[in-house]
Coordinates of C-alpha atoms in Angstrom, one line a residue:
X1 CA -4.5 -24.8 20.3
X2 CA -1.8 -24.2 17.9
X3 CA 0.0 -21.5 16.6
X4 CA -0.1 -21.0 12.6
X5 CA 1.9 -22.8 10.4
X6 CA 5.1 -19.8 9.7
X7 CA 4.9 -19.7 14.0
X8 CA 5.0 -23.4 14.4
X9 CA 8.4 -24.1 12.5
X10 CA 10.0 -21.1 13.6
X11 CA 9.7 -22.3 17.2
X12 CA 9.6 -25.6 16.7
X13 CA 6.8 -26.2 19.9
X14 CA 4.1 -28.8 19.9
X15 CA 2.2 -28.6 22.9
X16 CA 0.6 -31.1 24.9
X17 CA -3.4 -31.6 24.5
X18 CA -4.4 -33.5 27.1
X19 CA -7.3 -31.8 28.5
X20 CA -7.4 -31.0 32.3
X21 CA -11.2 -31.5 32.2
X22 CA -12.1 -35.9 30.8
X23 CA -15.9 -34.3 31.0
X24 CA -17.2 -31.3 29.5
X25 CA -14.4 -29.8 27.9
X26 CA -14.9 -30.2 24.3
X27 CA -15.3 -27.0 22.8
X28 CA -15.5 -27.1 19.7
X29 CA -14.0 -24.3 16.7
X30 CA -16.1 -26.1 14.3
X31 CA -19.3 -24.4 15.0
X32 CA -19.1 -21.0 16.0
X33 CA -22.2 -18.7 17.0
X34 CA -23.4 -16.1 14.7
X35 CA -22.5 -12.8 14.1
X36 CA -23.8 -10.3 16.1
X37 CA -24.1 -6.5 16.0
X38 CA -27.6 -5.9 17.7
X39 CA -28.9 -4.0 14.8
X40 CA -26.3 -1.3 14.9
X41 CA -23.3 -0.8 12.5
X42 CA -20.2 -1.4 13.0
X43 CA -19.1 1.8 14.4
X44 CA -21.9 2.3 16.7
X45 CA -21.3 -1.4 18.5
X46 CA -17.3 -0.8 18.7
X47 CA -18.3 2.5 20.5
X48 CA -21.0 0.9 22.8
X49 CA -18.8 -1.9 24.0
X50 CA -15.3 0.1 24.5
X51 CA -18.1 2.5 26.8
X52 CA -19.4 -0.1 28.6
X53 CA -16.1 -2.3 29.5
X54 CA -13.3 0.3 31.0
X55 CA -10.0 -1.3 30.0
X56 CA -10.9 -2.9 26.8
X57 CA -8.6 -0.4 24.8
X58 CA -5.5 -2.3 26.7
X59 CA -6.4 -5.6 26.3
X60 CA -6.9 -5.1 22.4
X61 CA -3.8 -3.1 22.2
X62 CA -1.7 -6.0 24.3
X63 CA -3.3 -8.2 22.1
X64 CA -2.2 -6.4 18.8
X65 CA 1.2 -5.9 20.2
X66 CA 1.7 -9.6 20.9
X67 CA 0.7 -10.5 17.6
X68 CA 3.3 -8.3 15.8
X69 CA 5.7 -9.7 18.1
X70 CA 5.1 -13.4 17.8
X71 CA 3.8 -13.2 14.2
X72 CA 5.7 -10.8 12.6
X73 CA 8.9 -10.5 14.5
X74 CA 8.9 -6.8 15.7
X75 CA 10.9 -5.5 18.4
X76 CA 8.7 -4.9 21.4
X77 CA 10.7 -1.9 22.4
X78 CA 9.6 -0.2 19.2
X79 CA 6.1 -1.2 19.5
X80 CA 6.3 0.2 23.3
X81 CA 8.9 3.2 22.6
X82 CA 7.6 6.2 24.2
X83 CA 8.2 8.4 21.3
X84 CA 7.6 6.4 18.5
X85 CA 6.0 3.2 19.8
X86 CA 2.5 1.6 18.1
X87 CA 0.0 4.1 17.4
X88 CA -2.8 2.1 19.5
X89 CA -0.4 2.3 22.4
X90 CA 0.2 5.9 21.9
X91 CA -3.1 6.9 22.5
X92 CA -2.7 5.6 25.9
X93 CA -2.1 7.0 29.6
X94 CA 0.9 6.1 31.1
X95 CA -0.7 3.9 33.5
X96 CA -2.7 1.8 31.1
X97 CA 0.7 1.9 28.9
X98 CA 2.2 0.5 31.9
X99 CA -0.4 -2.8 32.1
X100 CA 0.4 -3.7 28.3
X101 CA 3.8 -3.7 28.9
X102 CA 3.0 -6.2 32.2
X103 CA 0.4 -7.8 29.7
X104 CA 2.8 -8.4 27.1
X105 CA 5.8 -9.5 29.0
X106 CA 4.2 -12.0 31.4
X107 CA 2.4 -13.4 28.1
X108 CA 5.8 -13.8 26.3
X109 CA 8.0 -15.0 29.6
X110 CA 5.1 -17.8 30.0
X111 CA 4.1 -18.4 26.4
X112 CA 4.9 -22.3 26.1
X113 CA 2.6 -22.5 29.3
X114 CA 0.0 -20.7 28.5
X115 CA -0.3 -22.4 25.0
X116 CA 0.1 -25.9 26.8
X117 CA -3.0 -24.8 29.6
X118 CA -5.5 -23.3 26.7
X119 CA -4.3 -26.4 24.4
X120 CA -5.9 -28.4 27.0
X121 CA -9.0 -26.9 26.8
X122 CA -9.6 -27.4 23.5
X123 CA -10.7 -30.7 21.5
X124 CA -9.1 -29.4 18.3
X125 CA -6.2 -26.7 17.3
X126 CA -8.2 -23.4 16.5
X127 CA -7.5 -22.6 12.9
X128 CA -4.1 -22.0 11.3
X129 CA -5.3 -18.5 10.1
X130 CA -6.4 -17.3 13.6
X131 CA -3.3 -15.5 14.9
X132 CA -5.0 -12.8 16.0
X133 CA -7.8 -15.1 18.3
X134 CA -5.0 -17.3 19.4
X135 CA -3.4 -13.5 21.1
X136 CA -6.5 -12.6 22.7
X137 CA -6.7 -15.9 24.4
X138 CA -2.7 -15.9 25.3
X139 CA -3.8 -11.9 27.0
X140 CA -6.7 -13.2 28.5
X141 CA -4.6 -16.3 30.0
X142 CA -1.6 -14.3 31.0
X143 CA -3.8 -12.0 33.5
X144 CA -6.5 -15.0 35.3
X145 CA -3.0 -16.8 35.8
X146 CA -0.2 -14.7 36.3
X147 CA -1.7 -11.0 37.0
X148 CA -3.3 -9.3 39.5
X149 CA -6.5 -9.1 37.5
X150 CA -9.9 -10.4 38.5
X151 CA -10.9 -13.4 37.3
X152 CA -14.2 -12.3 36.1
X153 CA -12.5 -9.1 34.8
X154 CA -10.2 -10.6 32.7
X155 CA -12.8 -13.6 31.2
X156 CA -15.1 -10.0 30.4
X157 CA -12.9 -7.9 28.4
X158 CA -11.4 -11.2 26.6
X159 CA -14.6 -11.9 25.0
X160 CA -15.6 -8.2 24.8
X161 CA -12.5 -7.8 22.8
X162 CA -13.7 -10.9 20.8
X163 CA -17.1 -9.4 19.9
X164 CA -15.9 -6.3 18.7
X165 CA -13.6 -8.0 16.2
X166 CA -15.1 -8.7 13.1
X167 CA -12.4 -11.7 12.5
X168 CA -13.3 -12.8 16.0
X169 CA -17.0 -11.9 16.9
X170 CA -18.0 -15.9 16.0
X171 CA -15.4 -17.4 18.1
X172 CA -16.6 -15.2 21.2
X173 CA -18.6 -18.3 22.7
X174 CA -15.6 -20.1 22.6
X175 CA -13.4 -17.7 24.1
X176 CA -15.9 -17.1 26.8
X177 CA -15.4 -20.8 27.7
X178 CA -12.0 -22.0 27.4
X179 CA -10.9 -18.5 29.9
X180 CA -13.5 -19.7 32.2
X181 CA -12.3 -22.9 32.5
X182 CA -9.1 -21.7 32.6
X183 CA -10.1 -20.1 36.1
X184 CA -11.0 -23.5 37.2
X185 CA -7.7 -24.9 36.8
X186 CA -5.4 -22.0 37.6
X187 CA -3.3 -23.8 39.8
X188 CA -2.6 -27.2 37.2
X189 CA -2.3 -24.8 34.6
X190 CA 0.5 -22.6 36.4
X191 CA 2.2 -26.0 37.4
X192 CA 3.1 -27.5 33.8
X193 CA 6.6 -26.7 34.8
X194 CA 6.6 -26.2 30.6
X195 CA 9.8 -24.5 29.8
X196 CA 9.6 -21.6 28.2
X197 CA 10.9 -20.5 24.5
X198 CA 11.3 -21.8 21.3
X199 CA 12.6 -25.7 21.0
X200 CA 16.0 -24.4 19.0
X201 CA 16.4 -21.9 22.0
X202 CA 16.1 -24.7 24.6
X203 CA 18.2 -27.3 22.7
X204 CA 21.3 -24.8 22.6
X205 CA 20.9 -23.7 26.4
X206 CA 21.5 -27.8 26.8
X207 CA 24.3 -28.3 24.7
X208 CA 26.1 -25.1 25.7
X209 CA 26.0 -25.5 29.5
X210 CA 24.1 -28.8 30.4
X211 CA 20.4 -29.8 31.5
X212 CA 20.7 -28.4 35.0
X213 CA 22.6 -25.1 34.3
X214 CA 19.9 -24.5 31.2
X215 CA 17.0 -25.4 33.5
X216 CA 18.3 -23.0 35.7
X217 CA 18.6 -20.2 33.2
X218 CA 15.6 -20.9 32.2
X219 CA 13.8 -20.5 35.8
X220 CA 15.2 -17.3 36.4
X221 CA 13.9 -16.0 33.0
X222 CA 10.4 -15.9 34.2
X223 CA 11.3 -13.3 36.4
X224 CA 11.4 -9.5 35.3
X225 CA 14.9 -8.6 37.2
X226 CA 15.4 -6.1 39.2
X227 CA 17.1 -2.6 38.5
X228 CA 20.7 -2.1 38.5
X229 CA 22.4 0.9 38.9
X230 CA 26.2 2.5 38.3
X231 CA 27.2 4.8 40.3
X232 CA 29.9 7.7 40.3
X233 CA 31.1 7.1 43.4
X234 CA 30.3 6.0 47.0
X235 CA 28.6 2.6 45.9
X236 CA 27.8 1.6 49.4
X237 CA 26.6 5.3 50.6
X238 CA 23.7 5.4 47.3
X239 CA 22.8 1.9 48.0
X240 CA 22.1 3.1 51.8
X241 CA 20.3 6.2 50.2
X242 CA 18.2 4.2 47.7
X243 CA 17.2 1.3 49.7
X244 CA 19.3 -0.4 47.6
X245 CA 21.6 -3.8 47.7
X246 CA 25.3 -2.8 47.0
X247 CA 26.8 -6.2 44.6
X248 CA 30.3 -7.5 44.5
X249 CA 31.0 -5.4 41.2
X250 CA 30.1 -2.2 43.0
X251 CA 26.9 -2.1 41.1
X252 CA 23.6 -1.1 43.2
X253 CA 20.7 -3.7 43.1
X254 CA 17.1 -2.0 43.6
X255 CA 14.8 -3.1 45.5
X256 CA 10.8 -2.3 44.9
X257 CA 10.2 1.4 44.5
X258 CA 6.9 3.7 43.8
X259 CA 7.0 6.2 41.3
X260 CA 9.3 7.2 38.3
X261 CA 13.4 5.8 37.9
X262 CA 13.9 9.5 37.1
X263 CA 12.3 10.6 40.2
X264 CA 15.1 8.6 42.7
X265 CA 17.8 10.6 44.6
X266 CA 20.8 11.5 42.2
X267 CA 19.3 11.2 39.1
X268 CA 18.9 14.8 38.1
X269 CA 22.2 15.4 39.3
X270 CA 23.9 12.8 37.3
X271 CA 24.7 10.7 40.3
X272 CA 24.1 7.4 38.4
X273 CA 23.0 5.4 35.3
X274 CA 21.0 1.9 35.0
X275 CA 23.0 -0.5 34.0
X276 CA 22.9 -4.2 34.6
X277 CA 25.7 -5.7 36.7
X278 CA 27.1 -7.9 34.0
X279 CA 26.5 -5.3 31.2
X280 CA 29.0 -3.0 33.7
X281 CA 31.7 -5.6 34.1
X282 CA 33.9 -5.5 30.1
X283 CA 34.7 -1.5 30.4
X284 CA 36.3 -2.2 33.9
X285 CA 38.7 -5.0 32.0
X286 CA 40.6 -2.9 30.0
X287 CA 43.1 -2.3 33.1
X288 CA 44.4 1.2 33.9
X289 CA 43.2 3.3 31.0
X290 CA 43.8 6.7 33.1
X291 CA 45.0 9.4 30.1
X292 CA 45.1 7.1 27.6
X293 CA 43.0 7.2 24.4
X294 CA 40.0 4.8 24.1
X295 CA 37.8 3.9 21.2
X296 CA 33.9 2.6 22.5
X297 CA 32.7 1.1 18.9
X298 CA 28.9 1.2 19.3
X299 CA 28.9 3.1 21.8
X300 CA 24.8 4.0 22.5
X301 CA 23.0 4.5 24.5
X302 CA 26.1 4.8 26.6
X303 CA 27.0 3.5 30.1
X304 CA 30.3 2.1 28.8
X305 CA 31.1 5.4 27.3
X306 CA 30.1 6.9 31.0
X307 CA 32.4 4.3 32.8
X308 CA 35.2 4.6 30.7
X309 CA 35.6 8.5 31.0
X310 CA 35.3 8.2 34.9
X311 CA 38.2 5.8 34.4
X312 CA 39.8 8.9 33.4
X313 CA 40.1 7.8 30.0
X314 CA 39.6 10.4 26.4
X315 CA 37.4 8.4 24.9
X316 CA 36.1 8.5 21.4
X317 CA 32.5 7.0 21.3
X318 CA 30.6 5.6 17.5
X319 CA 27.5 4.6 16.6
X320 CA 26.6 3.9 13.1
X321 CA 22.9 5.6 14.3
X322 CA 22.7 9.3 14.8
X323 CA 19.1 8.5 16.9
X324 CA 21.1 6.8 19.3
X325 CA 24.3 8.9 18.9
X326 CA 22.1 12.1 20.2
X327 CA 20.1 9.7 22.9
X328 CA 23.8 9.1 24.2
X329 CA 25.0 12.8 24.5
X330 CA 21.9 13.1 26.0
X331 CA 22.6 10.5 28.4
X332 CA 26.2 12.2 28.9
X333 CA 25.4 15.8 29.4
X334 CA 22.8 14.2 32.5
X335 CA 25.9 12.9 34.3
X336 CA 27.9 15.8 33.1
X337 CA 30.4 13.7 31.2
X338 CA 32.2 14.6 27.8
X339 CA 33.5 12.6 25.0
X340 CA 34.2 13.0 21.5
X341 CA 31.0 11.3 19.1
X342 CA 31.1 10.1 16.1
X343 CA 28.4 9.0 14.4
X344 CA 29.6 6.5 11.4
X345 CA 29.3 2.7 10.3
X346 CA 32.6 1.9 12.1
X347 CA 33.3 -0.4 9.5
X348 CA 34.4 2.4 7.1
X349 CA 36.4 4.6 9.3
X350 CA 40.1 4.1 9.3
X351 CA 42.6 6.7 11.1
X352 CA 46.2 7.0 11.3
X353 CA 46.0 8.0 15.1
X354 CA 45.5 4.5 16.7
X355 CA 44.1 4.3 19.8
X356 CA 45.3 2.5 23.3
X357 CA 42.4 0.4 23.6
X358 CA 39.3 -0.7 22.3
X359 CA 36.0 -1.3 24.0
X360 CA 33.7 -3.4 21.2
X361 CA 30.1 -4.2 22.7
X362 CA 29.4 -5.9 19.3
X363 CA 25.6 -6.2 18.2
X364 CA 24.1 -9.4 19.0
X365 CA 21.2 -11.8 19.5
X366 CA 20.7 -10.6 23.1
X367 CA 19.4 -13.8 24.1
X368 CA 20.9 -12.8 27.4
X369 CA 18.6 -9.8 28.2
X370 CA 15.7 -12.2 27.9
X371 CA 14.9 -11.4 31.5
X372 CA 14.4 -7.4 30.3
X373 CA 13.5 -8.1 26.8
X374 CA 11.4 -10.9 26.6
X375 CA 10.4 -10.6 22.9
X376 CA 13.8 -11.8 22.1
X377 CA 13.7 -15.0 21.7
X378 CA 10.3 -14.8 19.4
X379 CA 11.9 -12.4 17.3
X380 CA 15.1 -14.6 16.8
X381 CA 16.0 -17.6 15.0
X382 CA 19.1 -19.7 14.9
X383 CA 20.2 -18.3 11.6
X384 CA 20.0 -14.5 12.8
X385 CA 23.0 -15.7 15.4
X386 CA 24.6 -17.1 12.6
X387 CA 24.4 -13.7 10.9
X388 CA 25.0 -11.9 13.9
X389 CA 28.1 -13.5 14.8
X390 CA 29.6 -13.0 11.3
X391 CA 28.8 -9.4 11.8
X392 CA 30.9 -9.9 14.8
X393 CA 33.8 -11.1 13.6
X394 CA 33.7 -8.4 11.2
X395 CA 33.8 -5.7 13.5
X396 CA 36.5 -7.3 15.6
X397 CA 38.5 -7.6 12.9
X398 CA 38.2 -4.4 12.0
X399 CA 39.0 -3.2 15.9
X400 CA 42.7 -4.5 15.2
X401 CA 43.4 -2.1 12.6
X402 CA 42.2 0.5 15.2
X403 CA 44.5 0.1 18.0
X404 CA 48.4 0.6 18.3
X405 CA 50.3 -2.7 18.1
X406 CA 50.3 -4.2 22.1
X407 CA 47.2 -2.5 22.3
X408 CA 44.2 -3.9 24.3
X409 CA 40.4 -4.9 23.2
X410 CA 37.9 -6.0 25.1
X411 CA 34.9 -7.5 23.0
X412 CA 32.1 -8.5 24.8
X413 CA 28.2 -9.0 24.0
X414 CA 24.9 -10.1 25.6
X415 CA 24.7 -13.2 23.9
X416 CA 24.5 -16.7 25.7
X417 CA 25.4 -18.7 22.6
X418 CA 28.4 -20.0 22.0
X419 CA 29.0 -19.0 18.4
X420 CA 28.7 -15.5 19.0
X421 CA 31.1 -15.6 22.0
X422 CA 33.6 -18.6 22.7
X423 CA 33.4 -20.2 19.2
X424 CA 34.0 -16.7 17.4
X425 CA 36.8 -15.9 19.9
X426 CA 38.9 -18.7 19.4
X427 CA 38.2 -18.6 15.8
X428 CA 39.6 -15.0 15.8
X429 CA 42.6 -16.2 18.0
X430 CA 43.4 -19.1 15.8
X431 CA 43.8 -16.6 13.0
X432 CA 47.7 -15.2 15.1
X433 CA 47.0 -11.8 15.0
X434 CA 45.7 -11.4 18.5
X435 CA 46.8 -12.5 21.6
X436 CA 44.5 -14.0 24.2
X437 CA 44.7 -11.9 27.6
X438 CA 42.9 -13.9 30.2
X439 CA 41.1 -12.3 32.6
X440 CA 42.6 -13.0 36.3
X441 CA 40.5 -13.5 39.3
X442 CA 41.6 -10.7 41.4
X443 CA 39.9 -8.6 38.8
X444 CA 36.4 -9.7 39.4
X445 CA 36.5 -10.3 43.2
X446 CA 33.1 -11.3 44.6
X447 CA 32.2 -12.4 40.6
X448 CA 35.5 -14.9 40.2
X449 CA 32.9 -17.6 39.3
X450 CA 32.2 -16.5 36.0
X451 CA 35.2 -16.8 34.5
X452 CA 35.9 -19.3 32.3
X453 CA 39.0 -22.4 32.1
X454 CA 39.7 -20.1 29.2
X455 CA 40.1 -17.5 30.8
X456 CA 36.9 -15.4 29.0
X457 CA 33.8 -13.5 30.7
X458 CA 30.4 -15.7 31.3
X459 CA 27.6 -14.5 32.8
X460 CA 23.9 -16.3 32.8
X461 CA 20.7 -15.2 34.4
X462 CA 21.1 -17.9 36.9
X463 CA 24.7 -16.5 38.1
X464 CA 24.1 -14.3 41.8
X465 CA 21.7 -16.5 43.5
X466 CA 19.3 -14.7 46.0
X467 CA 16.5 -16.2 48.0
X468 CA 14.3 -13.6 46.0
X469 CA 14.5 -14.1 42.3
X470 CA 13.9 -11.1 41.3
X471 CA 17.0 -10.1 43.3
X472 CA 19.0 -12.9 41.7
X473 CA 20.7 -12.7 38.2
X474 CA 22.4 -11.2 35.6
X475 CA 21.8 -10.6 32.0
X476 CA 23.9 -13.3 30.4
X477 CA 27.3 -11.5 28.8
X478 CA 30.1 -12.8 27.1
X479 CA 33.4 -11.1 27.1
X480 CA 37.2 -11.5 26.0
X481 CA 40.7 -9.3 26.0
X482 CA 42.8 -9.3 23.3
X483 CA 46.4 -7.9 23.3
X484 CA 47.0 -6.8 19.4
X485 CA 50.4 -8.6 18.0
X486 CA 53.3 -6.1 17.7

């Protein structure tokens, strides 16, 4: 199986056809079965089968998601938003929203696998038009190998979903037969040790930190991580209260937990914010910011903003979005925290009162969140980071004129390429009107690994090793401080 054409050359992977199976296994795309309504239109069958297969509505929808993820690069967090997200998944429970979001983010963490196990069990590619069978078949996979899901269940509704399809009613036969199969080889299949994302992705993982530090990275971005929390105060007492794991950063690592986030001890009073570790780790760089003023430049949704006014900072927080803007004083009136907003492309704004510092969490590729966002990297390509990193060096320009001369900034992103953190930052060094300030161990006791010979912030999903991955990890972040010539 192959993806189409557009798909292919974005991710550059070809994968392996061997079939697990010498005997038996060619199924064949050529040949399809006819189509089949049992006499009744088209309306009347879709009706019959969603009654008579419980759960068919989620697998289409997963499938449908995927292929707007993988085919026509759309952010998964819109397609899943709660608000706003796909209207398919809209009509859904919470509960069954919850299994497309497991459907669709095991499917994407595993995708070079399970395109390598169902390429196996096919004697040709399936055709280059049929993005949306190749989906079903990647939802169906996902479950029998990776999901609690019955075996027999998952086979069902993959064909089901098939049938109902017009575009992929006369492939049903051969989805019915390569999933099968698939059961029969669960444990060869889930052992390809294929690594997972797109060939440009994996080449600059290699270069950037070497074959075992990107295989490691790698590894740990199968795993969905683990929730991290900021706290107000007391780190140790709410990791004792939550059942939590109290980090080296002061951040609290969850553990598994039933029910809602918002349901937790000390969220309705304000008590805390998810955060990742690394994503908490640039606004405590600045250095004693106590009653000075402090510029967050896209600020939303807003934990930076949170840490830096219980730093005892005034801070002044942008966002060129308003959305986001209001989902950030939303997020500050929870933990009863107040700064000024301002809501503006920070590129145009220009005051004569400078401030102290500058926080910059600049927009990126977030090929660093891949653990949390696992869309990422099929919604990317190597000339977005390009782009991205222009953007970048744009805004940070644009910082300087924004602080008082000897002023600090800290810029910092949740990239793990190169050219959107270490390049870019010498680049801007090399230009004399910045200083580098090099961040000093005793500043990140318990985390003085990740910094660099340069003296910068790097984080990677295989920095905190625990024997349980999913306790392991953080998203991979790149920071630097700046002192601002006088």
């Amino acid at each position: 199986m192959s993806d189409n054409k557009p798909a292919a050359k974005r991710t550059g992977y070809t994968p392996h056809k061997k079939p697990f199976n010498k005997q038996g296994q060619g199924q064949s795309v050529a040949e399809p079965k006819a189509d089949h309504t049992l006499g009744l239109s088209e309306t009347e069958y879709r009706a019959k089968l969603e009654a008579e297969h419980p759960g068919l509505n989620v697998r289409q929808c997963a499938a449908k998601l995927l292929n707007a993820v993988v085919a026509k690069n759309t952010s998964l967090d819109g397609l899943t938003d709660a608000h706003h997200g796909h209207p398919q998944y809209m009509e859904l429970d919470d509960r069954d929203r919850s299994l497309v979001r497991a459907i669709l983010g095991t499917a994407l963490r595993n995708r070079n696998t399970i395109e390598t196990a169902l390429c196996k069990l096919l004697d040709r590619p399936l055709p280059a038009n049929a993005t949306a069978l190749q989906q079903l078949l990647h939802v169906g996979a996902a479950q029998i190998l990776y999901l609690d899901v019955p075996d027999h269940a998952a086979v069902d509704l993959a064909v089901t979903s098939a049938n109902i399809d017009p575009r992929n009613r006369k492939y049903a036969s051969l989805v019915n037969a390569v999933l099968r199969r698939l059961t029969r080889n669960k444990e060869r299949a889930i052992e390809l040790k294929i690594p997972n994302g797109p060939e440009w992705y994996i080449e600059s993982l290699t270069k950037t930190y070497g074959k075992k530090q990107a295989e490691a990275i790698l590894a740990m971005q199968a795993y969905e991580p683990s929730i991290d929390l900021t706290v107000k105060s007391n780190p140790a007492e709410w990791a004792a209260k939550l059942g939590g794991t109290l980090l080296p950063n002061g951040s609290v690592r969850l553990g598994s937990f039933e029910g809602a986030l918002t349901a937790l001890e000390g969220f309705a009073e304000g008590e805390w914010w998810v955060q990742d570790a690394a994503a908490s780790l640039p606004a405590t760089l600045l250095g004693d910011i106590k009653g000075k003023r402090v510029a967050d430049l896209c600020a939303a949704p807003g934990g930076k903003t949170a840490q830096l006014i219980m730093a005892g900072a005034k801070v002044t927080a942008f966002d060129i979005n308003k959305n986001r803007l209001k989902r950030l004083k939303s997020n500050l009136d929870r933990l009863q925290l107040d700064a000024e907003l301002i809501a503006t492309n920070i590129l145009d704004y220009q005051t004569d009162e400078l401030f102290d510092a500058i926080l910059l969490d600049a927009p990126c590729s977030s090929t660093g969140t891949v653990r949390r966002h696992p869309d990422v990297l099929w919604t990317k390509t190597p000339d977005d980071i390009v782009r991205l990193a222009q953007v970048q060096a744009k805004l940070l320009r644009h910082a300087i004129s924004l602080v008082k001369p000897d002023g600090i900034i800290v810029f910092s992103n949740c990239s793990l390429n190169r050219e959107e953190g270490e390049d870019m930052a010498q680049a801007i060094l090399a230009e004399g009107v910045l200083k580098a300030e090099p961040f000093k161990p005793e500043e990140l006791k318990g985390m003085e690994q990740l910094i660099t010979d340069q003296g910068f912030l790097r984080s990677t999903p295989a920095d905190l090793p625990h024997d349980e991955p999913k306790m392991a990890g953080l998203d991979g972040f790149f920071a630097a401080r700046f002192r601002r010539q006088p």
